[in-house]
Short mmCIF file of C-alpha atoms in Angstrom, two decimals:
data_model
loop_
_atom_site.label_atom_id
_atom_site.label_comp_id
_atom_site.label_asym_id
_atom_site.label_seq_id
_atom_site.Cartn_x
_atom_site.Cartn_y
_atom_site.Cartn_z
CA UNK A 1 90.39 107.83 73.25
CA UNK A 2 93.39 107.51 70.95
CA UNK A 3 95.58 107.33 74.03
CA UNK A 4 93.57 104.38 75.29
CA UNK A 5 94.08 102.34 72.15
CA UNK A 6 97.67 103.24 71.30
CA UNK A 7 100.42 100.66 71.39
CA UNK A 8 102.02 99.63 74.63
CA UNK A 9 105.38 100.75 73.27
CA UNK A 10 104.18 104.34 73.39
CA UNK A 11 102.86 103.89 76.89
CA UNK A 12 106.01 102.36 78.30
CA UNK A 13 108.06 105.35 77.11
CA UNK A 14 105.82 108.01 78.59
CA UNK A 15 104.47 108.91 81.97
CA UNK A 16 101.33 107.18 83.11
CA UNK A 17 98.09 108.34 81.55
CA UNK A 18 96.50 108.13 84.98
CA UNK A 19 99.00 108.99 87.75
CA UNK A 20 98.77 107.57 91.24
CA UNK A 21 95.82 108.63 93.33
CA UNK A 22 96.77 111.74 95.25
CA UNK A 23 95.05 113.12 98.32
CA UNK A 24 93.50 115.80 96.13
CA UNK A 25 92.03 113.22 93.74
CA UNK A 26 90.83 111.04 96.59
CA UNK A 27 88.94 114.05 97.90
CA UNK A 28 86.88 113.97 94.71
CA UNK A 29 85.63 110.45 95.47
CA UNK A 30 81.91 110.01 96.12
CA UNK A 31 80.92 110.63 99.71
CA UNK A 32 78.36 108.72 101.80
CA UNK A 33 75.09 110.47 102.51
CA UNK A 34 74.72 112.33 105.78
CA UNK A 35 73.00 110.47 108.58
CA UNK A 36 72.98 106.89 109.78
CA UNK A 37 72.04 103.74 107.87
CA UNK A 38 70.82 100.70 109.80
CA UNK A 39 70.82 97.24 108.20
CA UNK A 40 68.31 95.40 110.34
CA UNK A 41 67.18 91.82 110.88
CA UNK A 42 69.58 89.74 108.79
CA UNK A 43 71.89 86.90 109.76
CA UNK A 44 75.34 88.49 110.07
CA UNK A 45 78.50 86.68 108.96
CA UNK A 46 81.29 89.06 109.95
CA UNK A 47 84.14 87.49 107.95
CA UNK A 48 86.10 86.07 110.89
CA UNK A 49 84.75 82.54 110.56
CA UNK A 50 82.85 82.48 113.85
CA UNK A 51 79.21 81.79 114.53
CA UNK A 52 76.74 84.06 112.73
CA UNK A 53 74.74 86.68 114.61
CA UNK A 54 71.01 86.26 114.09
CA UNK A 55 68.55 89.17 113.91
CA UNK A 56 71.51 91.49 113.59
CA UNK A 57 71.73 95.26 113.34
CA UNK A 58 74.66 96.95 111.62
CA UNK A 59 74.78 100.72 112.03
CA UNK A 60 76.75 102.75 109.48
CA UNK A 61 77.67 106.43 109.73
CA UNK A 62 79.92 108.53 107.50
CA UNK A 63 81.10 105.52 105.54
CA UNK A 64 82.24 103.47 108.53
CA UNK A 65 80.69 100.82 110.75
CA UNK A 66 79.53 102.56 113.92
CA UNK A 67 77.92 99.74 115.90
CA UNK A 68 76.92 96.07 115.66
CA UNK A 69 74.28 94.31 117.69
CA UNK A 70 70.91 92.62 117.50
CA UNK A 71 67.38 93.93 117.22
CA UNK A 72 67.04 93.36 120.98
CA UNK A 73 70.31 94.99 122.01
CA UNK A 74 70.97 97.89 119.62
CA UNK A 75 68.56 100.77 119.21
CA UNK A 76 68.26 102.25 115.72
CA UNK A 77 68.70 106.04 115.93
CA UNK A 78 65.71 108.19 115.09
CA UNK A 79 65.88 109.42 111.51
CA UNK A 80 68.23 106.68 110.35
CA UNK A 81 67.68 105.11 106.96
CA UNK A 82 66.56 101.58 107.73
CA UNK A 83 67.24 98.71 105.33
CA UNK A 84 65.20 95.62 106.14
CA UNK A 85 67.48 92.57 105.84
CA UNK A 86 65.09 90.00 107.28
CA UNK A 87 65.42 86.66 105.50
CA UNK A 88 68.84 87.69 104.21
CA UNK A 89 72.47 87.11 105.10
CA UNK A 90 74.60 90.19 105.70
CA UNK A 91 78.36 89.87 105.13
CA UNK A 92 81.45 91.83 104.11
CA UNK A 93 81.82 92.87 100.49
CA UNK A 94 83.58 90.22 98.42
CA UNK A 95 87.22 90.58 97.36
CA UNK A 96 88.07 89.01 93.99
CA UNK A 97 91.79 88.25 93.90
CA UNK A 98 92.04 87.66 90.15
CA UNK A 99 89.93 89.66 87.72
CA UNK A 100 90.15 91.31 84.29
CA UNK A 101 88.07 94.37 83.46
CA UNK A 102 89.20 95.08 79.91
CA UNK A 103 87.56 91.86 78.66
CA UNK A 104 83.97 90.82 79.36
CA UNK A 105 83.57 87.10 78.67
CA UNK A 106 83.49 87.40 74.89
CA UNK A 107 84.90 84.60 72.75
CA UNK A 108 87.13 86.89 70.70
CA UNK A 109 89.62 86.66 73.56
CA UNK A 110 91.30 84.12 71.25
CA UNK A 111 92.19 86.94 68.86
CA UNK A 112 93.95 88.77 71.65
CA UNK A 113 96.05 86.00 73.17
CA UNK A 114 96.52 83.19 70.65
CA UNK A 115 98.56 84.73 67.89
CA UNK A 116 95.86 86.38 65.78
CA UNK A 117 95.87 90.07 64.93
CA UNK A 118 95.38 92.30 67.99
CA UNK A 119 92.39 93.92 66.29
CA UNK A 120 89.70 91.67 64.83
CA UNK A 121 87.85 92.58 61.60
CA UNK A 122 85.54 95.59 61.65
CA UNK A 123 82.27 94.75 63.36
CA UNK A 124 84.00 92.42 65.82
CA UNK A 125 84.36 92.96 69.54
CA UNK A 126 87.56 94.98 69.76
CA UNK A 127 86.74 97.91 67.42
CA UNK A 128 83.48 98.60 69.23
CA UNK A 129 85.03 98.28 72.67
CA UNK A 130 87.78 100.73 71.71
CA UNK A 131 85.42 103.23 70.11
CA UNK A 132 83.22 103.28 73.23
CA UNK A 133 85.78 102.33 75.84
CA UNK A 134 84.39 104.22 78.83
CA UNK A 135 80.90 102.87 78.22
CA UNK A 136 82.33 99.38 77.79
CA UNK A 137 84.35 99.26 81.02
CA UNK A 138 81.66 101.16 82.89
CA UNK A 139 79.18 98.36 82.23
CA UNK A 140 81.75 95.69 83.07
CA UNK A 141 82.68 97.34 86.36
CA UNK A 142 79.09 97.91 87.41
CA UNK A 143 78.29 94.25 86.75
CA UNK A 144 80.98 93.17 89.19
CA UNK A 145 79.98 95.66 91.87
CA UNK A 146 76.31 94.67 91.62
CA UNK A 147 77.41 91.05 92.13
CA UNK A 148 78.74 92.00 95.56
CA UNK A 149 82.44 92.44 94.74
CA UNK A 150 83.59 95.63 96.47
CA UNK A 151 87.32 95.12 95.88
CA UNK A 152 89.13 93.34 93.04
CA UNK A 153 92.72 92.65 92.10
CA UNK A 154 93.35 93.19 88.39
CA UNK A 155 96.06 90.65 87.49
CA UNK A 156 97.27 91.30 83.96
CA UNK A 157 95.78 93.74 81.48
CA UNK A 158 96.40 96.66 79.17
CA UNK A 159 98.28 99.31 81.12
CA UNK A 160 96.21 102.31 80.09
CA UNK A 161 92.95 100.43 80.63
CA UNK A 162 93.93 99.23 84.12
CA UNK A 163 95.04 102.67 85.25
CA UNK A 164 92.02 104.42 83.80
CA UNK A 165 89.59 101.97 85.42
CA UNK A 166 91.23 102.16 88.85
CA UNK A 167 91.41 105.93 88.93
CA UNK A 168 87.99 106.55 87.37
CA UNK A 169 86.40 104.39 90.06
CA UNK A 170 88.28 106.22 92.80
CA UNK A 171 87.10 109.55 91.36
CA UNK A 172 83.50 108.34 91.19
CA UNK A 173 83.29 108.53 87.40
CA UNK A 174 82.54 104.80 87.17
CA UNK A 175 80.58 102.64 89.59
CA UNK A 176 82.79 99.67 90.28
CA UNK A 177 84.80 97.61 92.72
CA UNK A 178 87.82 99.20 94.34
CA UNK A 179 90.70 98.14 92.05
CA UNK A 180 94.23 96.95 92.73
CA UNK A 181 95.95 96.78 89.34
CA UNK A 182 99.08 95.24 87.85
CA UNK A 183 98.98 96.44 84.28
CA UNK A 184 100.82 94.14 81.85
CA UNK A 185 102.68 91.08 83.04
CA UNK A 186 106.44 90.67 82.68
CA UNK A 187 107.52 87.67 80.63
CA UNK A 188 110.65 86.21 79.06
CA UNK A 189 110.79 87.06 75.37
CA UNK A 190 112.03 89.39 72.69
CA UNK A 191 111.77 92.98 73.99
CA UNK A 192 111.27 94.16 70.41
CA UNK A 193 107.85 92.48 70.39
CA UNK A 194 106.56 94.33 73.44
CA UNK A 195 104.78 96.96 71.32
CA UNK A 196 102.76 94.19 69.64
CA UNK A 197 101.78 92.54 72.92
CA UNK A 198 99.83 95.21 74.73
CA UNK A 199 99.31 93.06 77.81
CA UNK A 200 102.95 91.92 78.07
CA UNK A 201 106.38 93.40 78.70
CA UNK A 202 109.01 91.10 77.24
CA UNK A 203 112.45 90.94 78.87
CA UNK A 204 115.46 88.71 78.26
CA UNK A 205 117.82 89.69 81.08
CA UNK A 206 117.58 90.21 84.83
CA UNK A 207 118.44 93.88 84.33
CA UNK A 208 115.60 94.14 81.83
CA UNK A 209 113.20 92.55 84.30
CA UNK A 210 114.30 94.96 87.02
CA UNK A 211 113.89 97.96 84.73
CA UNK A 212 110.41 96.82 83.69
CA UNK A 213 109.34 96.44 87.31
CA UNK A 214 110.74 99.84 88.28
CA UNK A 215 109.00 101.46 85.32
CA UNK A 216 105.63 99.95 86.19
CA UNK A 217 105.94 100.73 89.90
CA UNK A 218 107.52 104.18 89.84
CA UNK A 219 106.35 105.72 86.57
CA UNK A 220 102.95 104.13 86.08
CA UNK A 221 102.15 103.58 89.79
CA UNK A 222 100.75 100.05 89.50
CA UNK A 223 99.76 98.29 92.73
CA UNK A 224 101.40 94.91 92.12
CA UNK A 225 103.53 93.08 89.55
CA UNK A 226 102.55 89.97 87.63
CA UNK A 227 105.51 87.69 86.83
CA UNK A 228 104.57 85.32 84.02
CA UNK A 229 105.54 81.73 83.20
CA UNK A 230 108.88 81.74 81.46
CA UNK A 231 111.08 83.98 83.58
CA UNK A 232 114.43 82.78 84.89
CA UNK A 233 115.36 82.82 88.57
CA UNK A 234 117.49 86.01 88.33
CA UNK A 235 114.60 87.75 86.55
CA UNK A 236 112.06 86.73 89.19
CA UNK A 237 114.40 87.75 92.02
CA UNK A 238 114.93 91.18 90.45
CA UNK A 239 111.19 91.74 90.08
CA UNK A 240 110.44 90.62 93.64
CA UNK A 241 113.22 92.76 95.07
CA UNK A 242 111.91 95.93 93.44
CA UNK A 243 108.29 95.21 94.32
CA UNK A 244 108.97 94.34 97.96
CA UNK A 245 111.23 97.37 98.33
CA UNK A 246 108.13 99.46 97.60
CA UNK A 247 105.73 97.42 99.73
CA UNK A 248 104.06 95.82 96.69
CA UNK A 249 103.44 92.15 96.05
CA UNK A 250 104.16 89.85 93.12
CA UNK A 251 101.65 87.46 91.59
CA UNK A 252 102.95 84.61 89.49
CA UNK A 253 102.15 81.69 87.21
CA UNK A 254 104.03 78.40 87.51
CA UNK A 255 104.86 75.60 85.04
CA UNK A 256 106.30 72.79 87.17
CA UNK A 257 107.37 71.75 90.65
CA UNK A 258 110.90 72.96 89.92
CA UNK A 259 109.53 76.31 88.77
CA UNK A 260 107.45 76.53 91.95
CA UNK A 261 110.49 75.85 94.13
CA UNK A 262 112.41 78.59 92.33
CA UNK A 263 109.64 81.17 92.59
CA UNK A 264 108.95 80.52 96.26
CA UNK A 265 112.68 80.87 96.99
CA UNK A 266 112.67 84.13 95.02
CA UNK A 267 109.91 85.46 97.28
CA UNK A 268 106.75 85.65 95.16
CA UNK A 269 103.58 86.30 97.13
CA UNK A 270 100.74 84.57 95.27
CA UNK A 271 100.38 81.77 92.75
CA UNK A 272 97.59 82.11 90.20
CA UNK A 273 95.41 79.38 88.67
CA UNK A 274 96.83 76.47 90.66
CA UNK A 275 94.25 73.70 90.71
CA UNK A 276 92.25 75.14 87.82
CA UNK A 277 94.27 74.07 84.83
CA UNK A 278 94.95 70.71 83.26
CA UNK A 279 97.86 68.57 84.42
CA UNK A 280 98.89 65.73 86.65
CA UNK A 281 97.95 65.64 90.30
CA UNK A 282 100.37 67.40 92.61
CA UNK A 283 103.11 65.45 94.30
CA UNK A 284 103.23 65.38 98.08
CA UNK A 285 106.46 67.35 97.86
CA UNK A 286 104.68 70.16 96.01
CA UNK A 287 101.79 70.19 98.46
CA UNK A 288 104.09 70.25 101.49
CA UNK A 289 106.08 73.12 99.97
CA UNK A 290 102.93 75.17 99.32
CA UNK A 291 101.54 74.57 102.80
CA UNK A 292 104.81 75.36 104.59
CA UNK A 293 105.50 78.51 102.57
CA UNK A 294 102.07 80.03 103.33
CA UNK A 295 102.13 81.30 99.77
CA UNK A 296 98.66 82.47 98.75
CA UNK A 297 97.12 80.25 96.08
CA UNK A 298 94.33 81.67 93.90
CA UNK A 299 92.86 78.63 92.10
CA UNK A 300 90.39 80.43 89.76
CA UNK A 301 88.31 77.26 89.40
CA UNK A 302 86.15 79.02 86.82
CA UNK A 303 89.01 78.63 84.33
CA UNK A 304 88.65 74.87 84.31
CA UNK A 305 84.94 74.55 85.02
CA UNK A 306 83.08 77.35 83.20
CA UNK A 307 83.37 75.30 80.00
CA UNK A 308 81.72 72.34 81.71
CA UNK A 309 78.93 74.54 83.05
CA UNK A 310 78.24 76.07 79.64
CA UNK A 311 78.44 72.75 77.82
CA UNK A 312 75.80 71.32 80.16
CA UNK A 313 73.67 74.49 80.21
CA UNK A 314 74.33 76.67 77.13
CA UNK A 315 71.22 78.68 77.99
CA UNK A 316 73.33 80.57 80.53
CA UNK A 317 74.72 82.56 77.59
CA UNK A 318 71.32 84.24 77.33
CA UNK A 319 71.20 85.09 81.04
CA UNK A 320 69.68 88.59 81.24
CA UNK A 321 71.74 89.35 84.34
CA UNK A 322 74.98 88.84 82.40
CA UNK A 323 73.92 91.18 79.62
CA UNK A 324 71.54 93.65 81.24
CA UNK A 325 73.94 96.53 81.79
CA UNK A 326 75.51 96.38 78.33
CA UNK A 327 74.18 98.42 75.42
CA UNK A 328 72.36 96.27 72.87
CA UNK A 329 75.32 96.25 70.46
CA UNK A 330 77.68 94.94 73.14
CA UNK A 331 75.23 92.27 74.29
CA UNK A 332 74.74 91.07 70.73
CA UNK A 333 78.49 90.80 70.13
CA UNK A 334 78.98 88.83 73.34
CA UNK A 335 76.25 86.39 72.32
CA UNK A 336 77.64 85.93 68.81
CA UNK A 337 81.22 85.52 69.96
CA UNK A 338 80.26 82.74 72.38
CA UNK A 339 78.02 80.66 70.11
CA UNK A 340 80.86 78.46 68.91
CA UNK A 341 82.59 78.30 72.29
CA UNK A 342 83.46 74.59 71.98
CA UNK A 343 86.02 75.49 69.30
CA UNK A 344 87.78 78.27 71.21
CA UNK A 345 91.45 77.49 71.77
CA UNK A 346 91.16 79.05 75.21
CA UNK A 347 89.25 75.96 76.34
CA UNK A 348 91.71 73.32 75.12
CA UNK A 349 92.99 72.85 78.66
CA UNK A 350 89.54 73.09 80.22
CA UNK A 351 88.30 70.16 78.15
CA UNK A 352 90.99 68.01 79.74
CA UNK A 353 90.39 69.50 83.17
CA UNK A 354 86.76 68.45 82.98
CA UNK A 355 87.86 64.84 83.11
CA UNK A 356 88.34 65.40 86.83
CA UNK A 357 91.73 67.10 87.05
CA UNK A 358 90.44 70.41 88.39
CA UNK A 359 88.35 68.78 91.09
CA UNK A 360 91.12 66.43 92.19
CA UNK A 361 93.84 69.09 92.30
CA UNK A 362 91.72 71.56 94.28
CA UNK A 363 90.90 68.81 96.79
CA UNK A 364 94.63 68.12 97.14
CA UNK A 365 95.32 71.78 97.91
CA UNK A 366 92.48 71.88 100.41
CA UNK A 367 93.48 68.70 102.22
CA UNK A 368 97.11 69.86 102.43
CA UNK A 369 96.12 73.05 104.26
CA UNK A 370 97.30 75.40 101.52
CA UNK A 371 96.35 79.07 101.93
CA UNK A 372 93.54 79.50 99.38
CA UNK A 373 92.01 82.84 98.33
CA UNK A 374 89.01 83.41 96.06
CA UNK A 375 89.71 84.71 92.57
CA UNK A 376 87.53 84.37 89.50
CA UNK A 377 89.47 85.17 86.29
CA UNK A 378 86.35 87.22 85.46
CA UNK A 379 86.27 88.57 81.91
CA UNK A 380 87.75 85.53 80.17
CA UNK A 381 85.51 83.61 77.73
CA UNK A 382 82.06 82.75 79.16
CA UNK A 383 83.20 84.03 82.56
CA UNK A 384 80.95 87.06 83.05
CA UNK A 385 81.59 89.61 85.79
CA UNK A 386 77.95 89.43 86.88
CA UNK A 387 78.21 85.79 88.00
CA UNK A 388 81.92 84.96 88.33
CA UNK A 389 82.28 85.45 92.10
CA UNK A 390 79.17 83.47 92.97
CA UNK A 391 80.18 80.62 90.64
CA UNK A 392 83.70 80.50 92.06
CA UNK A 393 82.37 80.33 95.61
CA UNK A 394 79.88 77.61 94.67
CA UNK A 395 82.67 75.51 93.13
CA UNK A 396 84.96 76.01 96.13
CA UNK A 397 82.20 74.76 98.40
CA UNK A 398 81.11 71.95 96.09
CA UNK A 399 84.67 70.65 95.85
CA UNK A 400 85.06 70.36 99.59
CA UNK A 401 85.72 73.71 101.27
CA UNK A 402 83.49 74.45 104.25
CA UNK A 403 80.94 77.16 103.47
CA UNK A 404 82.15 79.49 106.22
CA UNK A 405 85.74 79.00 105.06
CA UNK A 406 84.69 79.93 101.51
CA UNK A 407 83.27 83.21 102.80
CA UNK A 408 86.44 83.96 104.80
CA UNK A 409 88.54 83.14 101.71
CA UNK A 410 86.43 85.67 99.79
CA UNK A 411 86.51 88.49 102.35
CA UNK A 412 88.83 88.75 105.35
CA UNK A 413 91.63 86.46 104.12
CA UNK A 414 92.22 88.44 100.89
CA UNK A 415 92.19 91.69 102.89
CA UNK A 416 94.85 90.24 105.20
CA UNK A 417 96.97 89.20 102.22
CA UNK A 418 96.66 92.70 100.74
CA UNK A 419 97.54 94.21 104.15
CA UNK A 420 94.23 96.07 104.04
CA UNK A 421 92.48 94.18 106.85
CA UNK A 422 92.56 97.19 109.17
CA UNK A 423 89.99 98.79 106.87
CA UNK A 424 88.35 96.06 104.79
CA UNK A 425 87.36 92.41 104.72
CA UNK A 426 85.19 92.07 107.82
CA UNK A 427 82.25 93.73 109.51
CA UNK A 428 83.72 95.33 112.63
CA UNK A 429 83.24 98.64 114.37
CA UNK A 430 85.52 101.28 112.86
CA UNK A 431 86.06 99.56 109.53
CA UNK A 432 84.99 100.85 106.14
CA UNK A 433 81.38 99.94 105.41
CA UNK A 434 81.79 97.51 102.51
CA UNK A 435 78.71 95.38 103.14
CA UNK A 436 76.50 93.12 101.04
CA UNK A 437 73.40 91.04 101.64
CA UNK A 438 72.15 87.96 99.83
CA UNK A 439 68.72 86.37 99.82
CA UNK A 440 68.90 83.21 101.92
CA UNK A 441 71.63 81.37 103.79
CA UNK A 442 74.95 80.63 102.00
CA UNK A 443 75.98 78.31 104.82
CA UNK A 444 73.16 76.04 103.71
CA UNK A 445 73.28 76.73 99.96
CA UNK A 446 76.21 78.67 98.49
CA UNK A 447 74.19 79.28 95.31
CA UNK A 448 72.37 82.12 97.09
CA UNK A 449 75.51 84.16 96.38
CA UNK A 450 73.91 84.69 92.97
CA UNK A 451 71.10 86.59 94.75
CA UNK A 452 72.84 89.75 95.94
CA UNK A 453 70.18 92.20 97.10
CA UNK A 454 72.26 94.85 98.87
CA UNK A 455 75.60 96.37 97.90
CA UNK A 456 77.23 99.05 100.03
CA UNK A 457 80.77 100.30 99.36
CA UNK A 458 82.39 103.03 101.47
CA UNK A 459 79.04 103.44 103.18
CA UNK A 460 77.30 104.30 99.90
CA UNK A 461 74.34 102.12 98.92
CA UNK A 462 74.72 101.14 95.27
CA UNK A 463 72.05 98.46 95.19
CA UNK A 464 69.09 97.59 97.37
CA UNK A 465 66.43 95.12 96.25
CA UNK A 466 63.56 93.59 98.15
CA UNK A 467 64.56 95.49 101.26
CA UNK A 468 62.23 98.20 102.49
CA UNK A 469 64.04 101.43 103.33
CA UNK A 470 62.70 104.18 105.56
CA UNK A 471 63.86 107.37 107.21
CA UNK A 472 61.36 107.20 110.05
CA UNK A 473 61.95 105.99 113.59
CA UNK A 474 58.44 104.49 113.53
CA UNK A 475 59.42 102.19 110.68
CA UNK A 476 62.58 101.27 112.55
CA UNK A 477 60.53 100.32 115.57
CA UNK A 478 58.29 98.05 113.49
CA UNK A 479 61.38 96.11 112.35
CA UNK A 480 62.52 95.41 115.90
#
């Protein structure tokens, strides 16, 4: 555990604590059970944006989707495990394009990012999370998986935590979403302070930015790079060049229209938090540039709107679903840290955004035809992994995005961006069986995304609620 809580300076000078996933390590991953699984009777939304298939049957074998049909056209094999999805909507597993697993929605986030000591006084959140790190992230990861997120992009975090989480999930040590991780972000600043900013690598030259990117990509085997706000054009270009050379993408923040122009010209791949934070409405020039570039925009509406939700309904802080998987000590600390949430500096911008800025800016992006992908910023204050994806999708729909488009932006479109759409993101024959079901119809009411009753990842059933399961062909016949 000491290695997990050491300074980033030590980490940056040594080889990765968790090296890249090798074929040998992948072989240790959990395997789907032998035999077929049939998900029968639900309305199927396949992720492509077309019309749903009613009374569907999805047949899964050996972790992949074997056949798709209806109860009238596809016979369930004798001996298959049958999951009754009647009254439910079956869809691809969700892909969260902006998540954080080393934080869990606790208010002491302020102590980490706003200039206070990196470790809060004894009895606070950080000492306990460090002392019981595996238990801590295990609960966090399971929350997100049980909410229907089968893949998540980790965009900015402690290097050792990100690598441990990704590799532990791939080895089957932790139940969680498949992770794509960046480790710390690269920012303009004094390199001497890097060891005090565990989540940041500070650079002050283009050569320094290039070296930081190479180190993260080649030594620590991260899956993407996060380029933060204050970098110069030569720094961004150096980072992008090294990432693209290795087939990796670069996620970025932006401060202004001029900064956006520079970063698009430098070749960044996704822009984070656009539309979620406070600020003036976008100019037509900015909107046209975003639409023409086909840059992926991840709004993370939760950033601007979770404060509003909690202010209007503080009872959500006692939601059993948000706390259920945490040990009692963790749950108590989360509650206590959030009680005075109105005074958290993290929400200074959100208070302004709630005057209508978030809603207006997202509508501008939508109307301009900007490429929008779902990302939650899960883990930040009040933004619990157990509800973040559903809340983000509800807000996207409420602010004007068509319900079917919201689902595509949360499944197939992220897989396409990640160049993983040959395996993930839609329910098609031959693809990996990442499948979820929700109670009700999200095309009518997106809030049913809070009611995830089935979670399957890699053909393994991690959650099944309110859905009768049987191994008998007789039971399968009764469902037809």
